[in-house]
Amino acid sequence: MTSELPASVQRLELEDREVFLVGTAHVSPQSVRDTNETIEAIEPDTVCVELCEARYQNLENQESWRKLDIFQVLREGKAALLLSSFLMHSFQRRIAQRFGIEPGAEMRAAIAQARDRGARLELIDRDIQISLKRTWSSLGFWQRAKVMTQLTGSIFVGDDLDEEDIEKLRDSGNLSDLMSALAEALPTVKGTLIDERDAYMAEKLRQSAGPRTVAVVGAGHLPGITGLADSSCDLEELERLPEPPLWPRIVKWALPILIIALLAYGFVQGGAERGVESIYLWILINGSLSALGAAIALGHPLTIAAAFAAAPLTSLNPFIAAGWVAGLVQALLRRPLVADMENLADSLGSVRGFWSNRLTRVLLVVVLSNLGSVLGTAVALPWIAARAF
């Protein structure tokens, strides 16, 4: 029977149980066929899928975006995380649309097969928010900027890929090269998004019920899962959010104190006129670059003005960011509508869609305004220091 299964299937023995791993590309029509053929041939007691509860609900309920509260996202400071998730989904969706399927179609096929056959369905992936938060918290500022740049660049590529290119993604040799490149370029990202999830899913498979199990997972996870099949891990440890490092909290407080001290020292050393000039420079540079970020996001004119006014002040306040103010103003002036939630999936399929959809535009305003304010601080601080001394 095993010899008749698709080439993408690997068989594991876990004590007295058989596990058949179907390695897929999440935008591959062939992966859908492989999933259906494997489940039909094996007739498993349990079907496991590379989904967490949140992603499962999104697949099952296409209207779940209607419940998204953009103001809550802004209050909790999750705009960058949400935008990162949208950017990743956008790349998958645009490729999938070329082949007339939905991203995650092989997961839907596995879920439907499990229901039709009365098999137990198990979700074996770690919660997507935990994975993103663990990844984000492990990155420094420049690494975060690099990741966001690469994710943003992904919305401009992928249209020239054909089905043969997609199927090559499931080849073990190509995957090894891709994983090696990722490990070299961003080792922390690979550790949290790939390696930790490999260990998590391997442990969930060991704990799954039934003598015959079919597990549908991304082909990139196959080497890790098979390599960890005989070793156990602590799921609670992999689900724990790490304590934020101390240095960002120190910088968050030390930087405003340093800026205020330099401005005050400028008054003492250069007199009132030079001190006032330094304040004008601080406002002009920080405010202008933050406003430029809001403008690039095609924010409302009042949003751009709000970014300009807020940035010089919020840079001196550890509890608030310019992007949050600008994003709130944008959300109030151009409140995301139900239609924006309904059309979100289509909007993520193009560069224009990111800027035309009111929801994603709010997120772009937040991220780009914050980035402009950070750059403004980096430019203005040494200038003010030079004038003070």
Coordinates of C-alpha atoms in Angstrom, one line a residue:
M1 CA 0.0 0.0 0.0
T2 CA 2.8 2.4 0.9
S3 CA 4.4 2.0 -2.5
E4 CA 1.2 3.2 -4.1
L5 CA 1.0 6.4 -2.1
P6 CA 2.1 9.8 -3.6
A7 CA 5.8 10.6 -3.5
S8 CA 5.1 13.4 -1.0
V9 CA 4.1 10.9 1.7
Q10 CA 6.5 9.7 4.4
R11 CA 5.7 6.9 6.8
L12 CA 6.7 6.9 10.5
E13 CA 6.3 4.2 13.2
L14 CA 5.6 5.6 16.6
E15 CA 5.6 2.6 19.0
D16 CA 2.6 0.6 17.8
R17 CA 1.2 3.3 15.6
E18 CA 1.6 4.3 11.9
V19 CA 1.8 7.9 10.9
F20 CA 1.7 9.0 7.3
L21 CA 3.0 12.5 6.7
V22 CA 1.8 14.3 3.6
G23 CA 4.3 17.0 2.7
T24 CA 2.4 19.9 0.9
A25 CA 2.9 23.3 -0.5
H26 CA 0.0 25.4 0.8
V27 CA -0.7 26.8 -2.7
S28 CA -0.3 23.6 -4.7
P29 CA -3.1 21.9 -6.6
Q30 CA -1.1 18.7 -6.5
S31 CA -1.0 18.8 -2.7
V32 CA -4.8 18.7 -2.7
R33 CA -4.8 15.6 -4.8
D34 CA -2.1 14.0 -2.7
T35 CA -4.1 14.7 0.5
N36 CA -7.2 13.1 -0.9
E37 CA -5.5 10.1 -2.4
T38 CA -3.6 9.4 0.8
I39 CA -6.6 9.6 3.1
E40 CA -8.6 7.4 0.7
A41 CA -5.9 4.8 0.6
I42 CA -5.0 4.7 4.3
E43 CA -8.5 5.2 5.8
P44 CA -7.0 6.6 9.0
D45 CA -8.5 6.7 12.5
T46 CA -7.1 10.2 13.0
V47 CA -6.4 13.1 10.6
C48 CA -3.9 15.7 11.8
V49 CA -3.5 19.1 10.1
E50 CA -0.9 21.8 10.4
L51 CA -3.4 24.3 11.9
C52 CA -4.0 26.0 15.2
E53 CA -7.5 26.8 16.5
A54 CA -7.4 30.4 15.2
R55 CA -6.3 29.4 11.7
Y56 CA -8.8 26.5 11.7
Q57 CA -11.6 29.0 12.5
N58 CA -10.5 31.3 9.8
L59 CA -10.6 28.5 7.3
E60 CA -14.0 27.4 8.5
N61 CA -15.5 30.8 8.9
Q62 CA -14.7 33.1 5.9
E63 CA -16.6 35.9 7.6
S64 CA -14.4 36.0 10.7
W65 CA -12.7 39.2 9.6
R66 CA -15.9 41.0 10.2
K67 CA -15.3 40.6 14.0
L68 CA -11.9 42.3 13.8
D69 CA -11.8 45.4 16.1
I70 CA -9.2 47.7 14.6
F71 CA -9.3 50.0 17.6
Q72 CA -8.4 47.1 19.9
V73 CA -5.5 46.2 17.6
L74 CA -4.2 49.7 17.9
R75 CA -4.7 49.9 21.7
E76 CA -2.8 46.6 22.1
G77 CA 0.1 47.6 19.8
K78 CA -0.5 44.7 17.5
A79 CA -0.5 46.6 14.2
A80 CA 2.9 45.5 13.1
L81 CA 2.1 41.8 13.9
L82 CA -1.2 41.9 12.1
L83 CA 0.4 43.6 9.1
S84 CA 3.1 41.0 9.0
S85 CA 0.5 38.2 9.0
F86 CA -1.4 40.0 6.2
L87 CA 1.8 40.3 4.1
M88 CA 2.5 36.6 4.4
H89 CA -1.0 35.7 3.5
S90 CA -0.9 38.1 0.6
F91 CA 2.0 36.2 -1.0
Q92 CA 0.3 32.8 -0.6
R93 CA -3.0 34.1 -1.9
R94 CA -1.7 35.7 -5.1
I95 CA 0.1 32.5 -6.1
A96 CA -2.9 30.4 -5.2
Q97 CA -5.2 32.6 -7.3
R98 CA -3.0 31.8 -10.4
F99 CA -4.0 28.1 -10.1
G100 CA -7.6 28.7 -9.2
I101 CA -7.4 27.4 -5.6
E102 CA -7.6 29.0 -2.1
P103 CA -4.5 29.1 0.2
G104 CA -4.8 26.1 2.5
A105 CA -7.0 24.1 0.1
E106 CA -5.2 20.9 1.1
M107 CA -6.1 21.5 4.7
R108 CA -9.7 22.0 3.8
A109 CA -9.6 18.7 1.8
A110 CA -8.1 16.9 4.9
I111 CA -10.8 18.4 7.2
A112 CA -13.6 17.4 4.7
Q113 CA -12.2 13.9 4.4
A114 CA -12.0 13.4 8.2
R115 CA -15.6 14.5 8.5
D116 CA -16.9 12.3 5.7
R117 CA -15.1 9.3 7.1
G118 CA -15.9 9.9 10.8
A119 CA -12.2 10.1 11.6
R120 CA -10.9 12.1 14.5
L121 CA -9.6 15.5 13.5
E122 CA -6.7 17.0 15.4
L123 CA -5.0 20.4 15.1
I124 CA -1.3 20.0 15.8
D125 CA 0.2 23.4 15.1
R126 CA 1.1 26.0 17.7
D127 CA -1.1 29.1 18.0
I128 CA -0.1 31.5 15.2
Q129 CA -0.1 34.5 17.6
I130 CA 2.4 32.7 19.9
S131 CA 4.6 31.9 17.0
L132 CA 4.6 35.5 15.7
K133 CA 5.1 37.0 19.2
R134 CA 8.0 34.6 20.0
T135 CA 9.6 35.5 16.7
W136 CA 9.0 39.2 17.0
S137 CA 10.3 39.4 20.5
S138 CA 13.5 37.6 19.6
L139 CA 14.4 40.1 16.9
G140 CA 16.4 43.3 17.3
F141 CA 15.3 46.6 15.6
W142 CA 17.4 46.1 12.5
Q143 CA 16.3 42.5 12.2
R144 CA 12.6 43.5 12.5
A145 CA 13.2 46.2 9.8
K146 CA 14.8 43.5 7.6
V147 CA 11.9 41.1 8.0
M148 CA 9.3 43.8 7.3
T149 CA 11.3 44.9 4.2
Q150 CA 11.4 41.4 2.9
L151 CA 7.7 40.7 3.7
T152 CA 6.7 44.0 2.0
G153 CA 8.8 43.1 -1.0
S154 CA 6.9 39.8 -1.3
I155 CA 3.8 41.7 -2.5
F156 CA 5.7 42.7 -5.6
V157 CA 6.9 39.2 -6.6
G158 CA 5.4 35.8 -7.3
D159 CA 3.3 36.6 -10.4
D160 CA 5.8 34.9 -12.7
L161 CA 5.7 31.6 -10.8
D162 CA 4.1 28.6 -12.5
E163 CA 2.8 25.3 -11.1
E164 CA 6.2 23.6 -11.9
D165 CA 8.0 26.2 -9.7
I166 CA 5.5 25.6 -6.9
E167 CA 5.9 21.8 -7.0
K168 CA 9.7 22.3 -6.8
L169 CA 9.1 23.8 -3.4
R170 CA 8.2 20.3 -2.1
D171 CA 11.4 18.7 -3.3
S172 CA 13.6 17.8 -0.4
G173 CA 16.8 19.1 -2.0
N174 CA 15.3 22.5 -2.8
L175 CA 13.8 22.6 0.7
S176 CA 17.2 21.9 2.3
D177 CA 18.7 24.8 0.3
L178 CA 15.8 27.1 1.3
M179 CA 16.1 26.2 5.0
S180 CA 19.9 26.7 5.0
A181 CA 19.5 30.1 3.3
L182 CA 16.9 31.1 5.9
A183 CA 19.1 29.8 8.8
E184 CA 22.0 31.8 7.5
A185 CA 20.1 35.0 6.8
L186 CA 17.7 35.0 9.8
P187 CA 18.6 32.2 12.2
T188 CA 16.2 33.4 14.9
V189 CA 13.3 33.5 12.5
K190 CA 14.0 29.9 11.4
G191 CA 14.3 28.8 15.0
T192 CA 10.9 30.1 16.1
L193 CA 8.9 29.7 12.9
I194 CA 10.3 26.4 11.7
D195 CA 12.3 24.5 14.3
E196 CA 10.1 25.1 17.3
R197 CA 7.0 24.3 15.4
D198 CA 8.6 21.1 14.0
A199 CA 9.2 20.0 17.7
Y200 CA 5.7 21.1 18.7
M201 CA 4.0 19.2 15.8
A202 CA 6.2 16.1 16.4
E203 CA 5.1 16.0 20.0
K204 CA 1.4 16.5 19.1
L205 CA 1.7 13.6 16.7
R206 CA 3.1 11.4 19.4
Q207 CA 0.1 12.3 21.6
S208 CA -2.5 11.8 18.8
A209 CA -4.9 9.0 19.1
G210 CA -5.6 6.0 16.9
P211 CA -3.4 3.3 15.3
R212 CA -3.5 4.9 11.9
T213 CA -2.9 8.6 11.4
V214 CA -2.5 10.8 8.4
A215 CA -0.9 14.2 9.0
V216 CA -1.0 17.0 6.5
V217 CA 1.9 19.4 7.0
G218 CA 4.0 21.8 4.9
A219 CA 6.8 20.0 3.1
G220 CA 9.3 22.3 4.8
H221 CA 8.4 20.7 8.2
L222 CA 8.9 17.1 7.1
P223 CA 12.7 16.8 7.8
G224 CA 12.3 18.4 11.3
I225 CA 9.2 16.3 12.3
T226 CA 10.7 13.0 11.1
G227 CA 14.0 13.8 12.8
L228 CA 12.3 14.5 16.1
A229 CA 9.9 11.6 16.0
D230 CA 11.7 9.6 18.7
S231 CA 12.3 12.5 21.1
S232 CA 9.7 14.3 23.3
C233 CA 9.5 18.0 24.2
D234 CA 7.7 20.2 26.6
L235 CA 4.7 21.8 24.9
E236 CA 4.2 24.3 27.7
E237 CA 7.7 25.6 27.2
L238 CA 7.1 26.1 23.5
E239 CA 3.9 27.9 24.2
R240 CA 5.4 30.3 26.8
L241 CA 5.9 33.9 25.7
P242 CA 9.5 35.0 26.6
E243 CA 10.1 37.9 29.0
P244 CA 10.9 41.0 27.0
P245 CA 14.6 41.9 27.2
L246 CA 15.7 44.6 29.5
W247 CA 17.5 46.8 27.1
P248 CA 14.4 48.1 25.1
R249 CA 12.9 49.2 28.4
I250 CA 16.1 51.0 29.3
V251 CA 16.3 52.6 25.9
K252 CA 12.6 53.6 26.0
W253 CA 13.3 55.7 29.1
A254 CA 16.9 56.7 28.6
L255 CA 16.4 58.1 25.1
P256 CA 13.7 60.7 26.0
I257 CA 15.8 61.7 29.1
L258 CA 18.9 62.1 26.9
I259 CA 17.0 64.2 24.3
I260 CA 15.5 66.5 26.9
A261 CA 18.9 66.8 28.6
L262 CA 20.5 67.8 25.3
L263 CA 17.8 70.4 24.6
A264 CA 18.2 71.8 28.1
Y265 CA 22.0 71.8 27.8
G266 CA 21.7 73.7 24.5
F267 CA 19.8 76.5 26.3
V268 CA 22.5 76.7 29.0
Q269 CA 25.5 76.6 26.6
G270 CA 24.2 78.5 23.5
G271 CA 21.5 80.7 25.0
A272 CA 17.8 80.9 24.4
E273 CA 18.1 81.5 20.6
R274 CA 20.2 78.4 20.0
G275 CA 18.1 76.4 22.3
V276 CA 14.9 77.3 20.5
E277 CA 16.5 76.5 17.2
S278 CA 17.3 73.0 18.5
I279 CA 13.7 72.5 19.5
Y280 CA 12.6 73.7 16.0
L281 CA 15.0 71.2 14.4
W282 CA 13.7 68.4 16.6
I283 CA 10.1 69.2 15.7
L284 CA 10.8 69.7 12.0
I285 CA 12.9 66.5 11.5
N286 CA 11.0 64.1 13.7
G287 CA 7.6 65.4 12.6
S288 CA 8.4 65.6 8.9
L289 CA 9.7 62.0 8.6
S290 CA 6.7 60.6 10.6
A291 CA 4.3 62.6 8.4
L292 CA 6.2 61.3 5.3
G293 CA 5.5 57.8 6.5
A294 CA 1.8 58.6 6.9
A295 CA 1.8 60.1 3.4
I296 CA 3.4 57.1 1.8
A297 CA 0.6 55.1 3.4
L298 CA -1.8 57.5 1.7
G299 CA -3.2 58.6 5.0
H300 CA -5.9 61.3 5.2
P301 CA -4.4 64.9 5.2
L302 CA -5.5 65.2 8.9
T303 CA -3.7 61.9 9.6
I304 CA -0.5 63.3 8.1
A305 CA -0.9 66.4 10.2
A306 CA -1.5 64.3 13.3
A307 CA 1.7 62.3 12.6
F308 CA 3.7 65.5 12.2
A309 CA 2.3 67.0 15.5
A310 CA 2.5 63.8 17.5
A311 CA 6.0 62.5 16.6
P312 CA 8.1 65.1 18.4
L313 CA 6.1 64.6 21.5
T314 CA 5.5 60.8 21.5
S315 CA 9.3 60.3 20.9
L316 CA 9.7 61.8 24.4
N317 CA 6.9 59.6 25.9
P318 CA 7.7 55.9 26.5
F319 CA 4.0 55.0 26.7
I320 CA 2.8 56.1 23.3
A321 CA 4.0 56.1 19.7
A322 CA 3.3 58.5 16.8
G323 CA 1.9 55.7 14.7
W324 CA -0.7 54.9 17.2
V325 CA -2.0 58.5 17.2
A326 CA -1.9 58.6 13.4
G327 CA -3.5 55.2 13.1
L328 CA -6.3 56.2 15.5
V329 CA -7.0 59.4 13.5
Q330 CA -7.0 57.5 10.2
A331 CA -9.4 54.9 11.7
L332 CA -11.7 57.6 12.9
L333 CA -11.7 59.6 9.6
R334 CA -11.8 56.5 7.3
R335 CA -13.3 54.0 9.6
P336 CA -13.0 50.4 8.1
L337 CA -16.3 49.2 6.9
V338 CA -17.8 45.7 6.8
A339 CA -17.1 45.7 3.1
D340 CA -13.4 46.2 3.8
M341 CA -13.5 43.2 6.1
E342 CA -15.4 41.2 3.4
N343 CA -13.0 42.2 0.7
L344 CA -9.8 41.8 2.8
A345 CA -8.9 38.5 1.1
D346 CA -9.1 40.0 -2.4
S347 CA -7.3 43.2 -1.2
L348 CA -4.4 41.1 -0.1
G349 CA -4.0 39.8 -3.6
S350 CA -2.4 43.0 -5.0
V351 CA -0.2 45.9 -4.1
R352 CA -3.0 48.4 -4.9
G353 CA -5.3 46.4 -2.6
F354 CA -3.1 47.1 0.4
W355 CA -3.4 50.8 0.0
S356 CA -7.1 50.9 -1.1
N357 CA -8.5 48.7 1.7
R358 CA -9.3 50.9 4.7
L359 CA -8.2 48.3 7.2
T360 CA -4.8 47.6 5.8
R361 CA -4.3 51.3 5.1
V362 CA -4.7 52.0 8.9
L363 CA -2.1 49.4 9.6
L364 CA 0.3 50.9 7.0
V365 CA -0.2 54.3 8.6
V366 CA 0.7 53.0 12.0
V367 CA 3.8 51.1 10.9
L368 CA 5.2 53.7 8.4
S369 CA 4.5 56.7 10.8
N370 CA 6.3 54.9 13.6
L371 CA 9.2 54.0 11.2
G372 CA 9.4 57.7 10.2
S373 CA 9.5 58.8 13.8
V374 CA 12.3 56.4 14.6
L375 CA 14.3 57.6 11.6
G376 CA 13.6 61.2 12.7
T377 CA 15.0 60.5 16.1
A378 CA 18.1 58.9 14.6
V379 CA 18.7 61.9 12.4
A380 CA 17.8 64.7 14.9
L381 CA 19.6 63.4 18.0
P382 CA 23.2 63.6 16.7
W383 CA 22.4 67.0 15.1
I384 CA 21.1 68.4 18.4
A385 CA 24.0 66.9 20.3
A386 CA 26.5 68.5 17.9
R387 CA 24.8 71.9 18.4
A388 CA 24.8 71.5 22.2
F389 CA 28.5 70.8 22.4

